[in-house]
Structure formats: C-alpha cells, structure tokens
Coordinates of C-alpha atoms and ligand atoms in Angstrom, one line a residue:
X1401 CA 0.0 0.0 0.0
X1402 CA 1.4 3.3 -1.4
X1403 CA 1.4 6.0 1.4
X1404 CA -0.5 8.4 -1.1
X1405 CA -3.6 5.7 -1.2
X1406 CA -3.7 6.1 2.9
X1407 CA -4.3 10.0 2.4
X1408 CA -6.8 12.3 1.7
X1409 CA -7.8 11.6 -1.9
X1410 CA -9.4 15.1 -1.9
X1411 CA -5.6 16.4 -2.0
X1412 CA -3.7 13.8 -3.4
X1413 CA -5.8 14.2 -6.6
X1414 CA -5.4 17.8 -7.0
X1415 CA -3.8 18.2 -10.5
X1416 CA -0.2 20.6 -10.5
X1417 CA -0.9 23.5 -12.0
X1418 CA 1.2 24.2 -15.2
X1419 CA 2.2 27.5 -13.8
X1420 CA 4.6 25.6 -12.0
X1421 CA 6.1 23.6 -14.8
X1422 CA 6.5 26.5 -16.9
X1423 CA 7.8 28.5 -14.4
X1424 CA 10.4 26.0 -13.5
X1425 CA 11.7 26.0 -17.8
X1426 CA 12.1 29.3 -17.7
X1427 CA 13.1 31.0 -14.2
X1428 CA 17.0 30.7 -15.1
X1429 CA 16.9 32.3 -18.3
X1430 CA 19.5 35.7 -18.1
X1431 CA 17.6 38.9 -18.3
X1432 CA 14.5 37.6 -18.2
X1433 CA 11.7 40.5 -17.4
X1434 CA 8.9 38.2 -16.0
X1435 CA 5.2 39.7 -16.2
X1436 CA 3.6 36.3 -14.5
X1437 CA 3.4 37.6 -11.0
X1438 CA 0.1 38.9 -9.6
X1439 CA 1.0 41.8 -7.2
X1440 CA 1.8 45.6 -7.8
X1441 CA 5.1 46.8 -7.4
X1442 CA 4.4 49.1 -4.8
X1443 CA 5.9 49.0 -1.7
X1444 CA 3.4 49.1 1.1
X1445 CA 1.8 52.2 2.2
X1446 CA 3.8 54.0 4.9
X1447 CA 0.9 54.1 6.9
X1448 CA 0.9 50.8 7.2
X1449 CA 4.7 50.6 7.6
X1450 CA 4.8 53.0 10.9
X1451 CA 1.8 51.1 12.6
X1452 CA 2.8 47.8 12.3
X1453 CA 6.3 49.3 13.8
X1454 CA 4.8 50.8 16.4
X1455 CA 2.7 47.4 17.5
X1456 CA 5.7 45.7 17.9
X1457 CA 7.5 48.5 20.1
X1458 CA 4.1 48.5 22.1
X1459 CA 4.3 44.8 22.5
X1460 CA 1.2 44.3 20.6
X1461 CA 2.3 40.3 19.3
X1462 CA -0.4 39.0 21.6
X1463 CA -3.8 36.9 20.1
X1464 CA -6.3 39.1 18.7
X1465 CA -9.6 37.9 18.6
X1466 CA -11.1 35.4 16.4
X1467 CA -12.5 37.7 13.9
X1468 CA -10.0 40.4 14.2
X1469 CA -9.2 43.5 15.4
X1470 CA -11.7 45.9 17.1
X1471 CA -9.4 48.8 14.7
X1472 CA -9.5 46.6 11.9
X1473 CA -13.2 45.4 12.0
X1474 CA -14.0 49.3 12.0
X1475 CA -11.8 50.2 9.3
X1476 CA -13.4 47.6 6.7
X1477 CA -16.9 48.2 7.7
X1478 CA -15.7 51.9 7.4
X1479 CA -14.4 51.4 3.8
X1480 CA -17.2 49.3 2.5
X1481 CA -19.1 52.2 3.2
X1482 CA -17.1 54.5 1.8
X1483 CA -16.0 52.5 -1.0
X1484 CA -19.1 50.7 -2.3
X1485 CA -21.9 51.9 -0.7
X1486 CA -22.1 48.0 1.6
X1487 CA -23.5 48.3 5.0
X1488 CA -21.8 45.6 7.2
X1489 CA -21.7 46.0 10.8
X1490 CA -18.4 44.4 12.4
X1491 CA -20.5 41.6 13.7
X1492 CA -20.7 40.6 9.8
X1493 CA -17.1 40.5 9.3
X1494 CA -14.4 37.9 9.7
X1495 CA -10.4 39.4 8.9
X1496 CA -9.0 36.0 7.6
X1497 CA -5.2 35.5 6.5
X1498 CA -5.3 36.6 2.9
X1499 CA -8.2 36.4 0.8
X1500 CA -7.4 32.8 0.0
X1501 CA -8.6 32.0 3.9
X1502 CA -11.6 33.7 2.8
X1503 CA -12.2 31.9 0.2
X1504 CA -11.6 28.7 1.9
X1505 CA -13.5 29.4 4.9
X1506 CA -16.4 30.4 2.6
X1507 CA -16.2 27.2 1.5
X1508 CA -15.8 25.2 5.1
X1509 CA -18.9 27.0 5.7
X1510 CA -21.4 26.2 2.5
X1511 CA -20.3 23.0 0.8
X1512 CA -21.4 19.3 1.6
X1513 CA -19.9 16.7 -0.2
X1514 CA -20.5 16.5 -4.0
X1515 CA -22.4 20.1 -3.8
X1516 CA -21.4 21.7 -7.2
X1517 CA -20.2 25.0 -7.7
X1518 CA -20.2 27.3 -10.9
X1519 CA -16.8 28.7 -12.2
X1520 CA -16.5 30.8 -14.9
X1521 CA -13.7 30.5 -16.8
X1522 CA -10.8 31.3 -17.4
X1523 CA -10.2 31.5 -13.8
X1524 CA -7.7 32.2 -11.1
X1525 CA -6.0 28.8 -11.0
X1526 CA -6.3 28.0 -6.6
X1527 CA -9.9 28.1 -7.3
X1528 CA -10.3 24.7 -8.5
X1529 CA -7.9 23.4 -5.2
X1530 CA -9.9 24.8 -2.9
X1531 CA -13.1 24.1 -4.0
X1532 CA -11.8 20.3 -4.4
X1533 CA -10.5 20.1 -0.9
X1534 CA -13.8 21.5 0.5
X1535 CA -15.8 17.9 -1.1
X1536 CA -17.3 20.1 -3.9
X1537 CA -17.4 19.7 -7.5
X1538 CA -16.7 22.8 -9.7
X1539 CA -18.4 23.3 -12.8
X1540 CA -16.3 25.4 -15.4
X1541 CA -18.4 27.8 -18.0
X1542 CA -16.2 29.2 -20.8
X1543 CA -16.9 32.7 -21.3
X1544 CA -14.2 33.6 -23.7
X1545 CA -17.2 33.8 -26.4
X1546 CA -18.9 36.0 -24.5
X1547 CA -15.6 38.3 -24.8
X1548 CA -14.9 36.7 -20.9
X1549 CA -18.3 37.6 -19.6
X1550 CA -20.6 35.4 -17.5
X1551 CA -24.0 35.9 -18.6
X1552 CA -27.3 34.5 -16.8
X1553 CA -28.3 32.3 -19.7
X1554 CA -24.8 30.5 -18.6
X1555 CA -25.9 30.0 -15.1
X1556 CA -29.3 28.9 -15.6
X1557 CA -27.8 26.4 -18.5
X1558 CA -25.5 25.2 -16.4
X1559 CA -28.4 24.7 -13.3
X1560 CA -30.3 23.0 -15.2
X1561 CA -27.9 20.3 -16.4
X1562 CA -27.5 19.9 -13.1
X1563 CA -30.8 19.2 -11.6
X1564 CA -30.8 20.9 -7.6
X1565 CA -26.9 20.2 -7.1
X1566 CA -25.8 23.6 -7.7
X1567 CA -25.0 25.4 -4.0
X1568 CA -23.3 28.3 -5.3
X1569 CA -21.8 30.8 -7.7
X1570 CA -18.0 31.4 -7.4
X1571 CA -17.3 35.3 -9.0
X1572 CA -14.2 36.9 -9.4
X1573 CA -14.6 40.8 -11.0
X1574 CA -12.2 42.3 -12.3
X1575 CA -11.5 39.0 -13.4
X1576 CA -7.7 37.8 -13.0
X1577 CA -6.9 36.6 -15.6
X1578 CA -8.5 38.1 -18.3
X1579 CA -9.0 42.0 -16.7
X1580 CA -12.1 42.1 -18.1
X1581 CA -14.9 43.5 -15.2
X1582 CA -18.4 44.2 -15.2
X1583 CA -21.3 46.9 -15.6
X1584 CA -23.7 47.5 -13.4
X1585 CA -26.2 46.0 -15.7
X1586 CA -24.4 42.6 -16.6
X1587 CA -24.0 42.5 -12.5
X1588 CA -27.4 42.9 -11.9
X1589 CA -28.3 40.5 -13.9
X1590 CA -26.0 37.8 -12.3
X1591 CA -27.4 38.9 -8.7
X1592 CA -31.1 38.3 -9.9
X1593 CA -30.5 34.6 -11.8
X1594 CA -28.5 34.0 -8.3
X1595 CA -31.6 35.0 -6.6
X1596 CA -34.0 33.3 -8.7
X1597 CA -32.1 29.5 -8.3
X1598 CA -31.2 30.5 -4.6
X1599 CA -27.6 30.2 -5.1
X1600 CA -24.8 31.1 -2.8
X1601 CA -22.3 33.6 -4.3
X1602 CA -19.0 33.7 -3.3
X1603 CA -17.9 37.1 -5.3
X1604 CA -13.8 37.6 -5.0
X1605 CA -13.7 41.3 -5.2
X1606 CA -9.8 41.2 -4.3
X1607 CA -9.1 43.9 -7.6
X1608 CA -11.9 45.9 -6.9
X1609 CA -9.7 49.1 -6.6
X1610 CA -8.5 49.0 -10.4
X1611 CA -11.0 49.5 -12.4
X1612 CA -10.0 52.4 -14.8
X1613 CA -13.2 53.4 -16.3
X1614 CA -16.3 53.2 -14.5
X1615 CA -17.0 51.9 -11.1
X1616 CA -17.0 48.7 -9.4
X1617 CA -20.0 47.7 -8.4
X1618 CA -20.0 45.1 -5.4
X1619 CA -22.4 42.0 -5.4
X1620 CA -23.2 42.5 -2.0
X1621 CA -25.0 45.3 -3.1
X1622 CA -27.3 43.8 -5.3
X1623 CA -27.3 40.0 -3.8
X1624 CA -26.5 40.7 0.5
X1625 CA -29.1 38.3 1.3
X1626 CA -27.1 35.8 -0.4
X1627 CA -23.6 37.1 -1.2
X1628 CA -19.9 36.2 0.6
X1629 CA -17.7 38.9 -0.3
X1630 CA -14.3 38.3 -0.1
X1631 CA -11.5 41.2 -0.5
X1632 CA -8.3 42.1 1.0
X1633 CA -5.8 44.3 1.4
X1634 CA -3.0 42.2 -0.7
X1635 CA -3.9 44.0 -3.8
X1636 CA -5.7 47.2 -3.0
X1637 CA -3.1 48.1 -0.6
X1638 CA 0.1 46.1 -2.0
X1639 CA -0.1 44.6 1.1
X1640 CA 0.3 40.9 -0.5
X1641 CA 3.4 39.6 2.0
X1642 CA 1.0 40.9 5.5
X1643 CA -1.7 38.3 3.9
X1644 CA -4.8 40.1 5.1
X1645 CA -7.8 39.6 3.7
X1646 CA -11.0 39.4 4.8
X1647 CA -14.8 37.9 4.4
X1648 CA -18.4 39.8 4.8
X1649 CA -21.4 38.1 4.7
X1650 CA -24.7 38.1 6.3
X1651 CA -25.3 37.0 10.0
X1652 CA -27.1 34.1 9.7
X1653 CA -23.9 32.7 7.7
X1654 CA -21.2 34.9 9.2
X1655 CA -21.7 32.9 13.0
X1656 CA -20.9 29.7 11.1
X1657 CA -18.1 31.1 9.4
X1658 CA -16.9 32.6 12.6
X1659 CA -16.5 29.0 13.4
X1660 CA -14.7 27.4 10.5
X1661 CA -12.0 30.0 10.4
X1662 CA -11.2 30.0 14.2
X1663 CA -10.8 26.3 13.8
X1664 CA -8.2 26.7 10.3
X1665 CA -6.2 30.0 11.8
X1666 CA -7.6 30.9 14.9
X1667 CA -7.0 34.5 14.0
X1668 CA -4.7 36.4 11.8
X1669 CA -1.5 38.2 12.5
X1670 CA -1.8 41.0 15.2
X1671 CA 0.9 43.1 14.2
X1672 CA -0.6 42.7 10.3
X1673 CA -3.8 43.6 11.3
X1674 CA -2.6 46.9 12.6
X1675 CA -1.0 47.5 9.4
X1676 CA -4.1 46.5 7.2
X1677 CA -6.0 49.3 9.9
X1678 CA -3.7 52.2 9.3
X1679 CA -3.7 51.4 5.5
X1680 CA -7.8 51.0 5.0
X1681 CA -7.7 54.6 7.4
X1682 CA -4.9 56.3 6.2
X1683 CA -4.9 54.5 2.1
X1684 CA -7.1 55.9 0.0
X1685 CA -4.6 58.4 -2.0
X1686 CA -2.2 55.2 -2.2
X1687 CA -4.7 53.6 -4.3
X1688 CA -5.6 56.5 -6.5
X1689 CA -1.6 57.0 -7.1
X1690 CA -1.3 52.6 -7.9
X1691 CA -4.3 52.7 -10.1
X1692 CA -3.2 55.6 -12.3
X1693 CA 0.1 54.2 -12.4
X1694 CA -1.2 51.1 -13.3
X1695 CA -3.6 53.0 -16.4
X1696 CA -0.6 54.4 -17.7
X1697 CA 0.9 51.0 -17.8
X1698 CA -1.6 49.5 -19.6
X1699 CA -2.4 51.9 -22.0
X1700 CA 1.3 51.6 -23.3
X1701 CA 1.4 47.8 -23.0
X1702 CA -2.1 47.5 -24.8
X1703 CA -0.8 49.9 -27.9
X1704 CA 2.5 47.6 -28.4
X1705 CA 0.9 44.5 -28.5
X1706 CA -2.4 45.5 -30.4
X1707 CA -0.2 47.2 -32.8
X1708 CA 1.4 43.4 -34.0
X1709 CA -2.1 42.2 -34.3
X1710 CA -2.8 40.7 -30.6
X1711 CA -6.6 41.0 -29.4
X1712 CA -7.3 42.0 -25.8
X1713 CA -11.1 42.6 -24.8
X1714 CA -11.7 45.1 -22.7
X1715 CA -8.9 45.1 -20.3
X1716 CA -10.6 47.5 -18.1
X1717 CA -9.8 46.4 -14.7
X1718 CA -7.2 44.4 -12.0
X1719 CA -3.7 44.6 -14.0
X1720 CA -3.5 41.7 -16.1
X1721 CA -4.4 41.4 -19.8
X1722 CA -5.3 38.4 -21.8
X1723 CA -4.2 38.9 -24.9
X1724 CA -5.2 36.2 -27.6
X1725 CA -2.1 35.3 -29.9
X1726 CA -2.2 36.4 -33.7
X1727 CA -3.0 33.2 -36.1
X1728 CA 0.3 33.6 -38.1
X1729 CA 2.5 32.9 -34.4
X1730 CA 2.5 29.7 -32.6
X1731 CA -1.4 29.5 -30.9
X1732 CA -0.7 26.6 -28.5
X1733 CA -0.4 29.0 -25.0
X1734 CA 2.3 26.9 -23.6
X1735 CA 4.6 26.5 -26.2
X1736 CA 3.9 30.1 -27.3
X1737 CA 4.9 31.4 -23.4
X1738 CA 7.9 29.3 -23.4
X1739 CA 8.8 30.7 -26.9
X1740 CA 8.4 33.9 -25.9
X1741 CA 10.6 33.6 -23.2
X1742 CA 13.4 31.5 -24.7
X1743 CA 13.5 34.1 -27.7
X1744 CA 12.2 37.5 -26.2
X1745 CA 13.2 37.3 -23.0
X1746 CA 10.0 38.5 -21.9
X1747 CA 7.6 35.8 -19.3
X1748 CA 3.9 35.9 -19.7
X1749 CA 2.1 32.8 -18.3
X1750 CA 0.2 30.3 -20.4
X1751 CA -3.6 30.9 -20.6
X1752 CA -4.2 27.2 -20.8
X1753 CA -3.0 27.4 -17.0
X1754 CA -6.4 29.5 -16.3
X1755 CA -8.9 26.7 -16.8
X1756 CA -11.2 26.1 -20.3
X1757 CA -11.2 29.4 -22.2
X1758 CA -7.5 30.0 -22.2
X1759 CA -6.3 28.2 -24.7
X1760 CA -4.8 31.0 -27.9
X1761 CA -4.0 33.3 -25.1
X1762 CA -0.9 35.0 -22.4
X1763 CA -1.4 36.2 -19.5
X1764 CA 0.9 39.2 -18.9
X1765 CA 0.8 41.3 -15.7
X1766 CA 1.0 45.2 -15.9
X1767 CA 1.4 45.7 -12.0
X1768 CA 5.2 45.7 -13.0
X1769 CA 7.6 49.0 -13.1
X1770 CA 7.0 51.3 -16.2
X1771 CA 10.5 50.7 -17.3
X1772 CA 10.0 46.9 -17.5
X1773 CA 6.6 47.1 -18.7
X1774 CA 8.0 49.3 -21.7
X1775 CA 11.6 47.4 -22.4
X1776 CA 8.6 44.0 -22.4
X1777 CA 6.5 45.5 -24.8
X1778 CA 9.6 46.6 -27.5
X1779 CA 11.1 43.3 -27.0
X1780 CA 7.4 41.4 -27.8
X1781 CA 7.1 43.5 -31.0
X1782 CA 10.2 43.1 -32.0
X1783 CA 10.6 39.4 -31.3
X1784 CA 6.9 39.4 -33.5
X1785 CA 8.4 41.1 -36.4
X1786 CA 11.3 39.2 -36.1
X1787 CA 9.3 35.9 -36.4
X1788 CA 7.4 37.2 -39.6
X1789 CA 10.7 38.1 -41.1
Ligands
PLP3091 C1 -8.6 36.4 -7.9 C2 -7.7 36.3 -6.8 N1 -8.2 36.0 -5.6 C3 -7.5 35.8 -4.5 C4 -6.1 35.9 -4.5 C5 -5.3 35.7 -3.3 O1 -5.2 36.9 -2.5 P1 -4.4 36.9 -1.1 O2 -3.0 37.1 -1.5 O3 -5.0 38.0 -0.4 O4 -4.7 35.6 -0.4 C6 -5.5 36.3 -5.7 C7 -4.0 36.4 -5.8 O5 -3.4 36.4 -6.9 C8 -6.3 36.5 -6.9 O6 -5.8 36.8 -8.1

C-alpha cells in the first residue's frame, strides 16, 4: 500500500498546476523580465509601515480575537461604506489571512460533499484546489465567447444540467486573468439569476480598486441576502506579504463562518492587522496613485501589443491582460509562453494554465515598473516582427 492511497484523496488528486512547470523552464533564463506575477510593485503604504512598527515596540504580538481586530473590523466596515456603498456592521465581518482564507473558509462553511459549484472561466488557477478540498465539484463555464463575460443564460444552463446540485456561484470581477470586469447592468443581472435559483455567491472582489473606467459595483450590493464577499488588502493596498484579507457576509452565515476560520487559523497576524488598519484609514490616496500608475501601464502595453495584431477585450480592470495570440505565431499558450521567453526574454504565463477558455492566449501582468513594462513590450514587437521576417 502506497502512502498516497492512505491519504486524503481530496488532496492527493489535486492536479499541479502548469504554472509551476513553466515557471520551473524558464526562471534561469538571463535577463528575463517576467510579467507572470500577480501583485503591484508598490511597496506598502507608509501608513501601514509605521503602525505595524509601532505594534511591535508596544508589545502588541499578543492573540487578537477570532475575527479580528476591534481597529480593523471598523476600518473595513468603514471602507465598504465608503468605497461601495455595503452596510456591514463588524459583527458581519471575519479578517482572515489573505483572501485565500476567505475563500476557503467560505467554502468550510457552504459545501457538503459533491455540492457543485459554478466557475466561470478562465479562472484564477487556486480556485479549482480549494473548491476540491472543501468535497465540492466545480463546474467550469467558458466565457471567452462572451468576450470573458458570465451571462445569466450560462448560469441557468449550467443549473439545469445539473438538476438541484448547484450550491453556489464562485465570481471573481475584475476577473484575474482576463481584466475584463463588469457593468452595473451585466451584474445585476447575475445577482437576480442567483436569486432566482437561490444560489450562494462567493464574489472575490480582491481587484476591486482597479477598475479604470467606470465603477465597481460590489455584489453584495445587489445580492446581500445571499452574497460572501471576499476582498483584502494584498492587492488594494500592495499589502500581499501581511496576507490580510478578509470575508463579509450576512449573519445568519457569518456565526458559522466565525467557526470554521477559528478552527483553520484561529485569527490572523496582530501586528498585520494593525498594518491593514492604518492602510484602510490612512490608504485611499495610495490607491488612486497605484491605479493611475497602473492605467498608464496598460495603456502603453495594450498599444504595443495591439499594434502586431494581438486581441485584448476590454482590459478594463485588475492589472492583467489576456491577450489572444495572432493566427500567423504559434497558438498553443504553452509553447507560445515558453517561446516567448526563450526568444524575447520576456515571461507571460500560459492561458491554458487559467482553466477552459484559455487556450490562444498570455497572461501578462502590468502591475510591473514602467520601465520593464516598456523594455517588455519593444522586446514582444520586436521578437513578433522578427518571427514574420
Ligand atoms: C482572484 C484572486 N483571488 C485571491 C487571490 C489571493 O489573495 P491573497 O493574497 O490576499 O490571499 C489572488 C491572488 O493572486 C487572486 O488573483
């Protein structure tokens, strides 16, 4: 008997993702500029810097309570308010390590074994692990021919295929990978087919903060009865090492949650919880500063690689974009990515790695310096021409 076959099949039958193999082909070439990794550049706020500082002169390294910090909890409910118009009292919130606890103590909390969740696709590769490990079953809807957009008709479709096992939703807007986020409308019209089918929806708001034109429009405004929000301060904040995140919900869900995530963590870092605080308090400019930085970014990036015949739709939000590869280049995402990196020295990561809907495409990630992100893009249109002699 194999020591794997003694284990929790739930885990030991989690498929690698091929991030990892392509990042392992090409991590040692020289001079490399890599675009693959999904976190601004930013240093944290100073804000955040000082407090945490000042918690550990103060001797504040002590347990805070299960759902966080008094500060904390006041600072979130504080920002929802501010930010998107949520009501959440502190009794609705949990602080969780990073929105990946969130996620996964959403889960603890909703699935039994063999409920099935909705994923549109692409999708941010952990989702599938932790929605595995939790006993459920994801169900992936391709939306790249919806130009990466989950419609309703999708989510009824995909109910009704699967007579009364569908539990919940899982929504990620602006959409890592693809950057592509939603209108008000196409939202609302999510939150009411949730509503119809009485579906959970666990909506990962985590780049909420970039849009660049419009505004985000939370789900828990249009589905609280019914909605798990998950955000954080890892991106918002470029707080991504502190791993803060945290989950709102309503209070009839929220107790039971309470309980799953004191059980996983028993409560996140004091001394980053102080940090998050003094960021949500003190942030707000930090933010408007990243997300214009990040505009100008993409804008350049977007003309280079539009202009040698790549399609990007509607890269309007987080700070990746998606960009589908031209016919006349190699279309198979891996071997295009690894091409790419051998010959251009520039690393984007495979959009097969993001679930169905990916093949054709590169991720690349703006959220890197200005100078990189415009030494990248005259490399790829070079290394384009180059290829069409
Ligand atoms: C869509 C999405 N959700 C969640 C996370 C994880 O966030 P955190 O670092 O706060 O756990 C990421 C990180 O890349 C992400 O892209």
């Amino acid at each position: 008997m194999t020591i794997e076959s003694k284990l929790n099949p739930l885990i030991t039958q989690v498929e690698p993702s091929p991030i990892r193999e392509f990042d392992g082909l090409i991590s040692n070439i020289p001079g490399i500029i890599k675009l693959t990794l999904g976190e601004p550049d930013f240093p944290s706020p100073e804000a955040a810097k000082e407090a945490a500082i000042n918690g550990i002169n103060t001797n504040k390294t002590k347990y805070a309570p299960s759902p966080g910090t008094p500060d904390l909890l006041d600072n979130i409910s504080d920002y929802l308010k501010r930010r998107y118009d949520l009501d959440y009292p502190k009794d609705q919130i949990s602080v969780t390590v990073g929105a990946t606890e969130a996620l996964a103590s959403a889960f603890l909390t909703i699935l039994q074994p063999g409920d099935k969740v909705i994923v549109p696709n692409p999708m941010f590769s952990l989702y599938d692990t932790i929605i595995k490990i939790h006993g459920g079953e994801p169900i992936h809807i391709d939306t790249a021919e919806n130009d990466f957009i989950l419609s309703p008709e999708m989510i009824q479709k995909a109910v009704d295929e699967n007579d009364g096992q569908v539990k919940a939703v899982l929504l990620n807007y602006p959409t890592n990978p693809t950057g592509v986020t939603w209108t008000y409308d196409e939202a609302k019209a999510i939150a009411d087919i949730c509503r119809e089918n009485n579906l959970f929806v666990v909506s990962d708001e985590v780049y909420s903060e970039f849009v660049y034109d419009g505004e985000h429009v939370s789900m828990a405004t249009l589905l609280p009865e019914l909605t798990l929000l998950v955000n954080g301060v890892s991106k918002s904040h470029s707080m991504t090492g502190w791993r803060i995140g945290f989950l709102a919900g309503p209070e009839n869900i929220m107790k039971y949650v309470a309980i799953g995530h004191q059980s996983l963590v028993t409560t996140a870092s004091t001394v980053s919880q102080i940090a998050a605080s003094a960021a949500l308090e003190f942030g707000d400019d930090y933010i408007v500063e990243m997300r214009e930085a990040f505009k100008e970014r993409r804008d350049y990036f977007y003309d280079a690689l539009t202009s040698v015949g790549f399609t990007i739709k509607n890269p309007n939000g987080a700070f990746y974009m998606f960009a589908e590869i031209p016919e006349d280049l190699n279309q198979d995402s891996f071997q295009f990515a690894v091409e790419l990196a051998e010959n251009a020295k520039v690393a984007g990561v495979p959009g097969n790695a993001f679930g169905v809907g990916g093949e054709n495409y590169i991720r690349f990630s703006y959220a890197a310096s200005l100078d990189e992100i415009t030494e990248a893009a005259d490399r790829i249109v070079k290394y384009v021409q180059s290829v069409r002699g």
